[in-house]
Coordinates of N, CA and C in Angstrom, one line a residue:
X97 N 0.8 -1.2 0.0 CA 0.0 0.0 0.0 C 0.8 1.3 0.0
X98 N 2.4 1.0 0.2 CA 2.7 1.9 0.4 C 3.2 2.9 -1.3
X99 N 3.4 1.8 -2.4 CA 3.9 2.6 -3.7 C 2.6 3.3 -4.3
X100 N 1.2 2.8 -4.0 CA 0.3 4.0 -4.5 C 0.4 4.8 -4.1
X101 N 0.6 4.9 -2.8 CA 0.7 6.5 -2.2 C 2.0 7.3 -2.5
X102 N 2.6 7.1 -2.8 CA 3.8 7.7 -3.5 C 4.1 7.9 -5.0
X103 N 3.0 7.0 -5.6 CA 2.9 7.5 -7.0 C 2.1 8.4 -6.8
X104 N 0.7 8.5 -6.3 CA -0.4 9.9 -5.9 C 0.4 10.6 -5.4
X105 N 1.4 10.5 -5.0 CA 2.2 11.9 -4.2 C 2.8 12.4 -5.8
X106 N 2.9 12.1 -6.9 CA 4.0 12.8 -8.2 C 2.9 12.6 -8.8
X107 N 2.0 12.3 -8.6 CA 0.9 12.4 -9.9 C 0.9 13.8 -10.8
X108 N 1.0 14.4 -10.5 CA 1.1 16.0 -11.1 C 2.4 16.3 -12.2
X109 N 3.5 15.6 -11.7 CA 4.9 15.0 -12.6 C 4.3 14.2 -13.4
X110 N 4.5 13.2 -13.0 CA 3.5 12.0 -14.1 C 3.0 12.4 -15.1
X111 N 1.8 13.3 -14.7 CA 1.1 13.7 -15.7 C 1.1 14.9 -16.6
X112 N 2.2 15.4 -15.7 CA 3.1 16.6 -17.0 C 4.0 16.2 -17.6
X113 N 4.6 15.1 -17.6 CA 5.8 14.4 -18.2 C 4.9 13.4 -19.3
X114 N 4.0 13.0 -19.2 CA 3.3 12.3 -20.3 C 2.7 13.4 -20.8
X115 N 2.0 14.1 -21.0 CA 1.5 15.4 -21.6 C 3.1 15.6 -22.5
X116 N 4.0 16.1 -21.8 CA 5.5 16.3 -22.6 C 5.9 15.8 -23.5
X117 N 5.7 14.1 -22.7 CA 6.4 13.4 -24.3 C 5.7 13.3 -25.3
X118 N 4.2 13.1 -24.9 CA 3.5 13.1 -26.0 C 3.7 14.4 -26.9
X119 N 3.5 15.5 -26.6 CA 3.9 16.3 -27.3 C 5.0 16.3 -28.3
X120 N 6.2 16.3 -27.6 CA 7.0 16.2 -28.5 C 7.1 15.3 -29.5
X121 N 6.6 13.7 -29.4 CA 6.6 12.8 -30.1 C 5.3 12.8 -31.1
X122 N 4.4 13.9 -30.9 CA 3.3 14.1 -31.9 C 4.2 15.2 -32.8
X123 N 4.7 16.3 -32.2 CA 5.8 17.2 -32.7 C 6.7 16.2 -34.3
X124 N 7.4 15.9 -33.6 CA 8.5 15.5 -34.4 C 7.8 13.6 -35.6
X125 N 6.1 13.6 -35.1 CA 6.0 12.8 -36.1 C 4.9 13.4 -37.0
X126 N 4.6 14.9 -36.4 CA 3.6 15.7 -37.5 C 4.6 16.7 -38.1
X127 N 5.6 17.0 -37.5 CA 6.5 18.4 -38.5 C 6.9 18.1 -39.7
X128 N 7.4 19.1 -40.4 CA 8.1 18.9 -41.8 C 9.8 18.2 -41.3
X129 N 10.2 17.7 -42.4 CA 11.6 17.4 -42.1 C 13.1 18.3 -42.6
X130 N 13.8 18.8 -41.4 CA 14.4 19.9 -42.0 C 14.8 19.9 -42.9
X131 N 15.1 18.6 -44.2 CA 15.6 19.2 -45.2 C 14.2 19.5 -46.2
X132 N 13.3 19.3 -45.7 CA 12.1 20.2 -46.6 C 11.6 22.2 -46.6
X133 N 12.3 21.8 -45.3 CA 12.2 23.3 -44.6 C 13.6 24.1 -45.3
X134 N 14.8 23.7 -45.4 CA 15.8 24.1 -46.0 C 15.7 24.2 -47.3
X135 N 15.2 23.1 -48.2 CA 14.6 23.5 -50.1 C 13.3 24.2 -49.7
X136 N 12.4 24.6 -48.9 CA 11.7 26.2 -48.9 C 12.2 27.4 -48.7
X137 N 13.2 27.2 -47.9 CA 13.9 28.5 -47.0 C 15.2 29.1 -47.6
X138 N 15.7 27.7 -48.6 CA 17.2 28.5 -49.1 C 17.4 29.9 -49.4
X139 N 16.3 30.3 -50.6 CA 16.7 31.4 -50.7 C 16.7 32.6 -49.8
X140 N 15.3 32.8 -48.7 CA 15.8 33.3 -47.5 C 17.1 33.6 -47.0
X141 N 17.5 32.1 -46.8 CA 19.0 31.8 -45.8 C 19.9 32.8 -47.2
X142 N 20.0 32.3 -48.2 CA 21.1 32.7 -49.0 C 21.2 34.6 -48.7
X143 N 19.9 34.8 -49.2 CA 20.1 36.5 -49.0 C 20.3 37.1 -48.4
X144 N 19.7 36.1 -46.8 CA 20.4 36.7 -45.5 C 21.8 36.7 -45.4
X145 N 22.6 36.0 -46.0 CA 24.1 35.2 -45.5 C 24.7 36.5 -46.5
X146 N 24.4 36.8 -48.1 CA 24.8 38.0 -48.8 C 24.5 39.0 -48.0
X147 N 23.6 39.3 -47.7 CA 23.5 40.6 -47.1 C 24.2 41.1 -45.8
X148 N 24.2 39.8 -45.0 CA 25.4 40.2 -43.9 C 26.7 40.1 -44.2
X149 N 27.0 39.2 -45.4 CA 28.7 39.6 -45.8 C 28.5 40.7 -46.5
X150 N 28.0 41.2 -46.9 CA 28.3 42.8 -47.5 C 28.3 43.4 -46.7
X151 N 27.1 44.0 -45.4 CA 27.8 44.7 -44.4 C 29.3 44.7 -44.0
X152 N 28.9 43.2 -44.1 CA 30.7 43.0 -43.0 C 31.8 43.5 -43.8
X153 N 31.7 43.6 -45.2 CA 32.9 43.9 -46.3 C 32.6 45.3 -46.0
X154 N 31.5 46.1 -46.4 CA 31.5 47.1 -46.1 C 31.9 48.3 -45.4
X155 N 31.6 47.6 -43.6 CA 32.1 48.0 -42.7 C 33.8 47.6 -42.5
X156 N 34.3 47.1 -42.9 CA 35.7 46.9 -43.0 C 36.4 47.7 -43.9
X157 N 35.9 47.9 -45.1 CA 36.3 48.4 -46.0 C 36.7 50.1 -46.4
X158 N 35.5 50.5 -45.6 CA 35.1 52.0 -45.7 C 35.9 52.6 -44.8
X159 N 36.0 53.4 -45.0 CA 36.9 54.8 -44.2 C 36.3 55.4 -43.5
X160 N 36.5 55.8 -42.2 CA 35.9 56.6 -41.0 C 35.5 58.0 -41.3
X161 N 34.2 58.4 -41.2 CA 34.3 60.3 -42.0 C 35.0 60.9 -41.1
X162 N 35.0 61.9 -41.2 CA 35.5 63.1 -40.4 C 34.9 63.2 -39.4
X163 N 35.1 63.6 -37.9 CA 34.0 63.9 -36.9 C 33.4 64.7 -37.0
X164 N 33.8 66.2 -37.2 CA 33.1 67.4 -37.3 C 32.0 67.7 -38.5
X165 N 31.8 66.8 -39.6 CA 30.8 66.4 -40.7 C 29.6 65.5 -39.9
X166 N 30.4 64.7 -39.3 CA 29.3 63.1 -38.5 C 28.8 64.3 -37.6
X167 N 29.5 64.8 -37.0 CA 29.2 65.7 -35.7 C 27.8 66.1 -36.2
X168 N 28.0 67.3 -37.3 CA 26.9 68.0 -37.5 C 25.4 67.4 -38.6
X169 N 26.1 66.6 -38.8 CA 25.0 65.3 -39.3 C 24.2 64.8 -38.5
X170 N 24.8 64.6 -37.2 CA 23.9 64.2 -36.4 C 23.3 64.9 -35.5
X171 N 23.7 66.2 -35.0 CA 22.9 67.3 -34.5 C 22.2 67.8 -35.9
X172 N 21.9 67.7 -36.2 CA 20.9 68.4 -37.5 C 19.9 67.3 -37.4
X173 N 20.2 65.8 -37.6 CA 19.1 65.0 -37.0 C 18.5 65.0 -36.0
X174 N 19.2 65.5 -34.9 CA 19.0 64.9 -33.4 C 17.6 66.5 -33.3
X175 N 18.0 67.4 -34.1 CA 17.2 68.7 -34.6 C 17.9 69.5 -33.6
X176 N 18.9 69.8 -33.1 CA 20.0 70.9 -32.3 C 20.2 71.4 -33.1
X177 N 20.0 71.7 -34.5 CA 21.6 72.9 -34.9 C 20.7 74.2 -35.0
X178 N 21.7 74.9 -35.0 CA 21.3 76.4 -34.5 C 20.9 77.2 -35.9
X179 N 20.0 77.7 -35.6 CA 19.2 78.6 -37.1 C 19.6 79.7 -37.2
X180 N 20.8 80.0 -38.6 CA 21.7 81.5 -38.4 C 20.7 82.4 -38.7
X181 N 20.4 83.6 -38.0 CA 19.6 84.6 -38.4 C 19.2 85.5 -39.4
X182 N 20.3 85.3 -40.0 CA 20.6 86.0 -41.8 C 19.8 85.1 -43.0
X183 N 19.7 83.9 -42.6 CA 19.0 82.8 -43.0 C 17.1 83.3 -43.2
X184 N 17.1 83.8 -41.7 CA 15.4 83.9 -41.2 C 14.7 85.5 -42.3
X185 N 15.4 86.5 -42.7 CA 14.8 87.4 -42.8 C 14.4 86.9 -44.5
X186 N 13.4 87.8 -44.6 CA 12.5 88.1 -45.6 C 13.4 89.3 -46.6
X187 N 13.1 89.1 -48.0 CA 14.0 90.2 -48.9 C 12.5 90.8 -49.2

């Protein structure tokens, strides 16, 4: 009498661990198989894989601008730069 009561003591395990496997073994006998998923997806994968080695060439490749150009490129975005007054009047 004593291993029923100690199986009712994990019943809750038990029965999330069978819920689990079943899962997964419904999983992996209803999914596609990854090489079906890979002849749908190549081209995806391929243009991702070009497009991050161009960055990367890119970014290696290219020359650092000047600060004082980035500088004001980016306060002009950031909307800081200062509005010359000669600019504002009316002819």
């Amino acid at each position: 009498m004593e291993i029923p009561s100690k199986v009712m003591k994990f019943r809750f395990h038990i029965l999330v661990t069978l819920i689990l496997s079943l899962t997964l073994f419904s999983l992996f006998l209803l999914a596609p198989s990854f090489l079906s998923l890979l002849a749908y997806f190549w081209p995806l994968f391929l243009s991702t894989a070009l497009f991050l080695l161009a960055v990367l060439l890119f970014a290696n490749t290219s020359l650092p601008s000047p600060d004082k150009a980035a500088e004001g490129l980016l306060s002009y975005v950031a909307g800081h730069h200062d509005l010359d007054s000669s600019s504002l009047k009316s002819d």
